[in-house]
Structures are given as C-alpha cells and as structure tokens.
PDB file of C-alpha atoms in Angstrom:
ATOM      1  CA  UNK A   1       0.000   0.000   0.000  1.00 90.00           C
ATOM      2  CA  UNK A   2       3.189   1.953   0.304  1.00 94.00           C
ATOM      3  CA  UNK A   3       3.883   1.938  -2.836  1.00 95.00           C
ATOM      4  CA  UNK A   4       0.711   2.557  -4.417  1.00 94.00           C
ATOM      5  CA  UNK A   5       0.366   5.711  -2.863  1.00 95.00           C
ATOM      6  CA  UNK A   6       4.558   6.738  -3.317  1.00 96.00           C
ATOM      7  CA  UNK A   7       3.808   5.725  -7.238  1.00 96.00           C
ATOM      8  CA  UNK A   8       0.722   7.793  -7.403  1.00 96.00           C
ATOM      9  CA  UNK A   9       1.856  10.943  -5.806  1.00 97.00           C
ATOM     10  CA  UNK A  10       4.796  10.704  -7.464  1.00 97.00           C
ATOM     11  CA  UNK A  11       2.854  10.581 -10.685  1.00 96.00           C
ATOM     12  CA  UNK A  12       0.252  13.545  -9.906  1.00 96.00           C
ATOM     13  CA  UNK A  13       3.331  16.255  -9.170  1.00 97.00           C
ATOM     14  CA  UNK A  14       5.536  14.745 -11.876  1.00 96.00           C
ATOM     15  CA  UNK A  15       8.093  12.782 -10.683  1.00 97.00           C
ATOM     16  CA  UNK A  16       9.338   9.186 -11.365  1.00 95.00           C
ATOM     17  CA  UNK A  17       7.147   6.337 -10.010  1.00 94.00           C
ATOM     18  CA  UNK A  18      10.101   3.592 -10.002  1.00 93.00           C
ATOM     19  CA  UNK A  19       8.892   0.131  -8.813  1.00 95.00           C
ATOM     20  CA  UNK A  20      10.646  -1.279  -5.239  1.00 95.00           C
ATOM     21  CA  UNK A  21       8.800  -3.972  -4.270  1.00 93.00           C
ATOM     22  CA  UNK A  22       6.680  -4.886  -7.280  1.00 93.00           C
ATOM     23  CA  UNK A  23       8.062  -6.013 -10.278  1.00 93.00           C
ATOM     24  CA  UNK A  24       6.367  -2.873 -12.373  1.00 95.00           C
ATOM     25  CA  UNK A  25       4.712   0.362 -11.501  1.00 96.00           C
ATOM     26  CA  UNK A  26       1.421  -0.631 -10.203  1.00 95.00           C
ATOM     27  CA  UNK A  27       0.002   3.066  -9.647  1.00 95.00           C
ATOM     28  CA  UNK A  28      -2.298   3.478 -12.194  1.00 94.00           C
ATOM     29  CA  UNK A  29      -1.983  -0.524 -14.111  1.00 95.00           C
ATOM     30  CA  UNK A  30      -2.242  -4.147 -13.398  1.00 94.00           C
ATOM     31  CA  UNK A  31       0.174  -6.737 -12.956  1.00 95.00           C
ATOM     32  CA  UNK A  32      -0.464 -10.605 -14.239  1.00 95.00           C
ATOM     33  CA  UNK A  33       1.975 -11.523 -11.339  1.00 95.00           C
ATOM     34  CA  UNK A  34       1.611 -12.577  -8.082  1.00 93.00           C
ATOM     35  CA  UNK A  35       4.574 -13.878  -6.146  1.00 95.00           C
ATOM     36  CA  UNK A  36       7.222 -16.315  -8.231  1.00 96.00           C
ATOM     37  CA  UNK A  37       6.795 -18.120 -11.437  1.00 97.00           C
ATOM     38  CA  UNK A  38       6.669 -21.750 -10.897  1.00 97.00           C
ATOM     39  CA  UNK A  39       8.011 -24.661 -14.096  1.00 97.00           C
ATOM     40  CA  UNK A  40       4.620 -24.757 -15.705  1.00 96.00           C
ATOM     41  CA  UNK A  41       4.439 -20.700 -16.290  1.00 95.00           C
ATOM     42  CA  UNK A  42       2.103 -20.191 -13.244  1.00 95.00           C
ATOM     43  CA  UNK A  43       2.793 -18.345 -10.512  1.00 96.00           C
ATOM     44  CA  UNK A  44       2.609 -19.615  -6.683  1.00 97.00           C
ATOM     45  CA  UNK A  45      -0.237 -17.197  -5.735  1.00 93.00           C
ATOM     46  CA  UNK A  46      -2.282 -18.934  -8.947  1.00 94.00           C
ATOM     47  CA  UNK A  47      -1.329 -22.621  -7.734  1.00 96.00           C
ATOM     48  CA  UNK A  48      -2.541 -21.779  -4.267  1.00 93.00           C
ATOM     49  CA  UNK A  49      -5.427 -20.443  -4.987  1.00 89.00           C
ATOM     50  CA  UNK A  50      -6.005 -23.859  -7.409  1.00 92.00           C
ATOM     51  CA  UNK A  51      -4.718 -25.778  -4.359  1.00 92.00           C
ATOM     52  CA  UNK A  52      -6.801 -24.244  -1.885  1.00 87.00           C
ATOM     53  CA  UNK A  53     -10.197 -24.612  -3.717  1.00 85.00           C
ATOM     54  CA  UNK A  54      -9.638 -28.349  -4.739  1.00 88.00           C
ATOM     55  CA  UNK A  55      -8.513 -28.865  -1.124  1.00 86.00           C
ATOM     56  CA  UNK A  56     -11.756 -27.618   0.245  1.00 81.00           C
ATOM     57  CA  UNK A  57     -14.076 -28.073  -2.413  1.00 82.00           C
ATOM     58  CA  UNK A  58     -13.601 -31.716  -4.486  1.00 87.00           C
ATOM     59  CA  UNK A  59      -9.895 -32.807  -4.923  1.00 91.00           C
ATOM     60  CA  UNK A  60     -11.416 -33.500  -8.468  1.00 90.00           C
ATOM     61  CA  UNK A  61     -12.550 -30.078  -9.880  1.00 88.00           C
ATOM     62  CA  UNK A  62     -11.061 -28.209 -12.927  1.00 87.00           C
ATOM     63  CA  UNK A  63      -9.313 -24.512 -11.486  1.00 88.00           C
ATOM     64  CA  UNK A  64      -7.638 -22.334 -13.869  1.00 90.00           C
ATOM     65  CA  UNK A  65      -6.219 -18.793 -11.795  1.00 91.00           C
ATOM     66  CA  UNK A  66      -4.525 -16.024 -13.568  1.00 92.00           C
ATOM     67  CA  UNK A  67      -4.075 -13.621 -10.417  1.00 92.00           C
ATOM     68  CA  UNK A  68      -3.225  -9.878 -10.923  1.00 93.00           C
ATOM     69  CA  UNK A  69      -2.367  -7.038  -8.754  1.00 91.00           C
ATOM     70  CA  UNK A  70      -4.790  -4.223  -9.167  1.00 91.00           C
ATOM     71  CA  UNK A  71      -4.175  -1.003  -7.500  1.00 89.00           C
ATOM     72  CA  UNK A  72      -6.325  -0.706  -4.974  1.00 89.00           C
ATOM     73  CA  UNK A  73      -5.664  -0.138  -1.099  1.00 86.00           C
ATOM     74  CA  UNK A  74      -7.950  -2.453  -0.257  1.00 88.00           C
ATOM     75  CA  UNK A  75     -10.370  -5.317  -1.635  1.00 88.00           C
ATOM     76  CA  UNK A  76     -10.302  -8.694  -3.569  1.00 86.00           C
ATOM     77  CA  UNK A  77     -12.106  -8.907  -6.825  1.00 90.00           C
ATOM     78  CA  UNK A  78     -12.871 -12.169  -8.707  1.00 90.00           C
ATOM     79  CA  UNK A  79     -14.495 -13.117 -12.084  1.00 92.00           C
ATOM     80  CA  UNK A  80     -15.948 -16.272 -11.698  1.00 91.00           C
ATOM     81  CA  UNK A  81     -16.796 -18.748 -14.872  1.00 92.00           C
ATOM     82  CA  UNK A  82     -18.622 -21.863 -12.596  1.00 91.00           C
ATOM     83  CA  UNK A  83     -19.500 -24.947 -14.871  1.00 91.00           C
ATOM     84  CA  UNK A  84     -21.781 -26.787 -12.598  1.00 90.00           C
ATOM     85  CA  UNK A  85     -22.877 -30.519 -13.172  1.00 89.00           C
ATOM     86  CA  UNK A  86     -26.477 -29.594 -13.515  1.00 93.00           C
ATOM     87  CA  UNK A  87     -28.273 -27.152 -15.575  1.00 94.00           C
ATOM     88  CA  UNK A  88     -28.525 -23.555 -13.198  1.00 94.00           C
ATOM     89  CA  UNK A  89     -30.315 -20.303 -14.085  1.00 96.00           C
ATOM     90  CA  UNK A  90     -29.168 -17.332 -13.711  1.00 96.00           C
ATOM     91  CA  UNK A  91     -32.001 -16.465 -11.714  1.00 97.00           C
ATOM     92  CA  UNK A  92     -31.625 -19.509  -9.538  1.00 96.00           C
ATOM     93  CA  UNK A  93     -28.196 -18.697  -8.574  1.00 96.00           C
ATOM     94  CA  UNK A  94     -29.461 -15.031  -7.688  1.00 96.00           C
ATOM     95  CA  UNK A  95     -32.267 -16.324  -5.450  1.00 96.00           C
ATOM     96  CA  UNK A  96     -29.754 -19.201  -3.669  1.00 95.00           C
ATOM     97  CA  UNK A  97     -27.322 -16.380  -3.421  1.00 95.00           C
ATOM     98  CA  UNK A  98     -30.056 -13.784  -2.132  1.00 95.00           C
ATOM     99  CA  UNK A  99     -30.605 -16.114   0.445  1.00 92.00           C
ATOM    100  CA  UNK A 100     -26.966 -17.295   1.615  1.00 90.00           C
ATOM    101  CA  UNK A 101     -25.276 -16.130   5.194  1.00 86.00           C
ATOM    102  CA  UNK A 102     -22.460 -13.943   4.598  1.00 87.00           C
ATOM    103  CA  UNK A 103     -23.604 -12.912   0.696  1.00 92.00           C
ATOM    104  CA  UNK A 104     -24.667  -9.754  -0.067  1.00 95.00           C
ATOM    105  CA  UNK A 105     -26.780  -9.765  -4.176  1.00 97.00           C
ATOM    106  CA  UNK A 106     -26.091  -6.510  -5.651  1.00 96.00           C
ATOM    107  CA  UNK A 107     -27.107  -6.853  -8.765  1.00 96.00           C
ATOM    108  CA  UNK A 108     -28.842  -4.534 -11.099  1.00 95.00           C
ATOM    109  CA  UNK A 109     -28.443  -4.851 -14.430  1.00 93.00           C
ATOM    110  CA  UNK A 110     -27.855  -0.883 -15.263  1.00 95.00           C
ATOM    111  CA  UNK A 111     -24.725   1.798 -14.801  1.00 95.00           C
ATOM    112  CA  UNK A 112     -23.365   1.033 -11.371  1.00 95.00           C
ATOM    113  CA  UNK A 113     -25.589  -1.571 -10.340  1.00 95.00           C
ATOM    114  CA  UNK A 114     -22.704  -4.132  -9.049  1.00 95.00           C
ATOM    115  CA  UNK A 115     -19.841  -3.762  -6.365  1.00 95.00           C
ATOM    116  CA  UNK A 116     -16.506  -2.470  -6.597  1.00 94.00           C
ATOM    117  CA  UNK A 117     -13.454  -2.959  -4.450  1.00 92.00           C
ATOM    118  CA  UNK A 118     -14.023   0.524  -2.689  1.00 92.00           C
ATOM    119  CA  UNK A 119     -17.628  -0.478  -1.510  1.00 92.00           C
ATOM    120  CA  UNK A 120     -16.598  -3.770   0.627  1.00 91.00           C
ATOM    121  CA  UNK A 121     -14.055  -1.857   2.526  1.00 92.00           C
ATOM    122  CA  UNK A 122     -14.618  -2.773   6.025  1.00 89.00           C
ATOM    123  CA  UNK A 123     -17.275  -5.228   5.260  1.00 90.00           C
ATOM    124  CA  UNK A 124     -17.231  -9.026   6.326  1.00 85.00           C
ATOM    125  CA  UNK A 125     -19.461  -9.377   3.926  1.00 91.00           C
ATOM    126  CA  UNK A 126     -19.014 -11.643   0.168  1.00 91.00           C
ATOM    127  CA  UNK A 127     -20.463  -9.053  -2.497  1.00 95.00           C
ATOM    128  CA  UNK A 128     -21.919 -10.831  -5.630  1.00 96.00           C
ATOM    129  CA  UNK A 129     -22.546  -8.953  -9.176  1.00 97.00           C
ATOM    130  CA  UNK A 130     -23.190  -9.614 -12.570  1.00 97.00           C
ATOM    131  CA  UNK A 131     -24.835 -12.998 -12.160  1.00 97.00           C
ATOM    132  CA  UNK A 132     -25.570 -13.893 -15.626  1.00 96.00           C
ATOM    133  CA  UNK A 133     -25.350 -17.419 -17.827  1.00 96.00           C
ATOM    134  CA  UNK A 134     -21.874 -18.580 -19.545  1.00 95.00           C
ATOM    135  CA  UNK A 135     -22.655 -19.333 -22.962  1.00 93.00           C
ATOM    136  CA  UNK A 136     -19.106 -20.834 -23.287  1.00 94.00           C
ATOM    137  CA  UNK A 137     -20.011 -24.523 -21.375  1.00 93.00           C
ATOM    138  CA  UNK A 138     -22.991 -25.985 -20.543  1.00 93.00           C
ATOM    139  CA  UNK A 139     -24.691 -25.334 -17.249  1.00 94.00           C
ATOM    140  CA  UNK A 140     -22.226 -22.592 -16.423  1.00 93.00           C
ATOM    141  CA  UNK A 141     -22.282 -19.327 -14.863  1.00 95.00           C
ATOM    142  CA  UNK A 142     -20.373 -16.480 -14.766  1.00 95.00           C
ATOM    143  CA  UNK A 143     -20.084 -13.589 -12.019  1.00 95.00           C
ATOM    144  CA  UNK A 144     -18.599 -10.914 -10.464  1.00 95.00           C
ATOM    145  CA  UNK A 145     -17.432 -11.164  -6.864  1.00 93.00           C
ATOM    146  CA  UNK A 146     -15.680  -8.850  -4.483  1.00 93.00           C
ATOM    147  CA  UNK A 147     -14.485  -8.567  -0.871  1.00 90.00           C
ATOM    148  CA  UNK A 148     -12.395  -6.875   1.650  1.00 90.00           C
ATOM    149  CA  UNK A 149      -9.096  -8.777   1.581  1.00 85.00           C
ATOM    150  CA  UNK A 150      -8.492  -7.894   5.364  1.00 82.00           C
ATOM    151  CA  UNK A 151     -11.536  -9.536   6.389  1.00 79.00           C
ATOM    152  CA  UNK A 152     -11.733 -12.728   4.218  1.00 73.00           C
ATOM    153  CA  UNK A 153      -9.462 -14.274   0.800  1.00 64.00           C
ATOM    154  CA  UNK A 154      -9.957 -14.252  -2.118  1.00 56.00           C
ATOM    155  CA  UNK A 155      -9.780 -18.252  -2.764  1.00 57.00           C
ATOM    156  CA  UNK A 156     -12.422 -18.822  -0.088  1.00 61.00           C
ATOM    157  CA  UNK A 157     -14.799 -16.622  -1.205  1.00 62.00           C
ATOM    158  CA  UNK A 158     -14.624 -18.660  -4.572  1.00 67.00           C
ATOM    159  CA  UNK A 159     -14.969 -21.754  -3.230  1.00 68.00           C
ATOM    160  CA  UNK A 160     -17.698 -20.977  -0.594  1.00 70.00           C
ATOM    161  CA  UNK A 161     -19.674 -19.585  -3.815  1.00 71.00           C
ATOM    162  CA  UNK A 162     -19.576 -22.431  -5.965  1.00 74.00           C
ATOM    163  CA  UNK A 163     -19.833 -24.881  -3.242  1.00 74.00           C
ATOM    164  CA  UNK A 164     -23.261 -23.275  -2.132  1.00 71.00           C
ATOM    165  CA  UNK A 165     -24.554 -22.972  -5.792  1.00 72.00           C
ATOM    166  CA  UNK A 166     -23.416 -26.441  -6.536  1.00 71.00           C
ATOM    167  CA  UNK A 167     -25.277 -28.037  -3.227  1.00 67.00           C
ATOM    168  CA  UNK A 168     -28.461 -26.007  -3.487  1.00 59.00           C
ATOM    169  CA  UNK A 169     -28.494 -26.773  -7.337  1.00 61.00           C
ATOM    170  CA  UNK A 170     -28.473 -30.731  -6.289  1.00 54.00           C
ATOM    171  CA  UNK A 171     -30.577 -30.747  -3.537  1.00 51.00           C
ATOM    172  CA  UNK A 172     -33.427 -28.625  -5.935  1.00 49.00           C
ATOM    173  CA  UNK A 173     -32.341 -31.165  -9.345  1.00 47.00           C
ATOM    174  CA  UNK A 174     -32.367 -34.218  -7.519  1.00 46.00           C
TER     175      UNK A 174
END
C-alpha cells in the first residue's frame, strides 16, 4: 500500500514512479503476477489459490487462476466462470445467493448496479454482481465477486460460492 500511494503521488506532481517492491509500476496498471513463477508458467499465488479450492471443495474439480495485482488499497475482486454438473439459471443462482449467510446480491443490471473494491471496505461481507449465464459450457455461470481482503481471501470466497450454488443446485435437481 506503500507503494501505491509513493507511485501515485509521485505521478500527480511529476516525478518518477520507479517500482521497489513490485516487479512494475502498479500506480495506475495491473500486474499478471503474483509472487514467483513456478516450471509450468504459473505463478505460486495462482497454484494456491487452485490448491486451496480443490482442497476444500472436491480434490477433483477443474481450477484455472490467472491472479493480478490491481491497485487498490484495499479489496479482492474475482471473475468467476462456474461450470456446474447440472443445468442452473441465472435467476436460480441469484435467489440461492439472495438467500446465503455472509452474501450480499447486488445486482442490477444498469450503470453502477454491481460492487466495486471501494464499496466492501470494512465489510465481512461476500459481495456478488453480474450474475448472468456462460454461454461458453454448458450449465455454467459467470459472475462478479468482491471482498475486503483484510476480512476474508480471495480463494475462499470462490470456493464458498460455488460450493453453495453447486449443493443447493443438487438438492433442488435431484
């Protein structure tokens, strides 16, 4: 957070914003890195993430992770791309969602009707967006999800999401 806001002032009166501890100026960009590259071209924040979520979820399940530093001071943002064994709405993931302890819905289909990283701040809250179907695979979804990275991680917000859409999806198609 240092650095962010060094780079940034630096930037707004016109003086050099040289990288320290990240690998690139993250003031004002993104960076498809987190923590070291690993053989396969991944990086150790992607395979823990991948790690993490078949560890808790189904030692079976397909993860793909690109992570990427975004500046902001605080907040974990996800898009999600679920493929789900049995056919799921939209809507049906909104109303399990709508419904789920620790969610919060927000999601409006017009300008500004979906959570940002600045909203969650100091929430313990999961905030879900942009619930909508994934025309790419059958039965998926895809969605927006953010959270305040002080309060709870990134990995197990995915995996609580998909493990609550996936068992309320069985129970109802069952």
């Amino acid at each position: 957070m240092d650095e962010l806001f060094e780079q940034s002032r630096n930037i707004f009166v016109g003086d050099p914003a040289e990288p320290k501890k990240f690998t690139k100026q993250i003031a004002f960009n993104v960076i498809p890195h987190i923590d070291s590259f690993l053989d396969d071209g991944s990086t150790k924040e992607e395979w823990k993430m991948v790690a993490e979520t078949k560890k808790i979820l189904d030692p079976k399940i397909k993860v793909t992770a690109t992570c990427v530093r975004v500046p902001v001071f605080v907040g974990h943002s996800e898009a999600l791309n679920i493929e789900f064994e049995n056919e799921i709405s939209a809507q049906e993931a909104q109303d399990i969602l709508r419904e789920a302890p620790g969610v919060m819905l927000i999601d409006k289909r017009e300008d500004g009707g979906y959570v940002t990283p600045v909203e969650c701040v100091g929430d313990y809250a999961t905030f879900i967006s942009r619930v909508r179907e994934d025309s790419t695979v059958d039965n998926g979804l895809s969605l927006w999800c953010v959270s305040d990275n002080l309060r709870k991680g990134a990995a197990l917000n995915a995996v609580q999401i998909a493990e609550l859409l996936g068992r309320r999806h069985l129970k109802k198609g069952d």
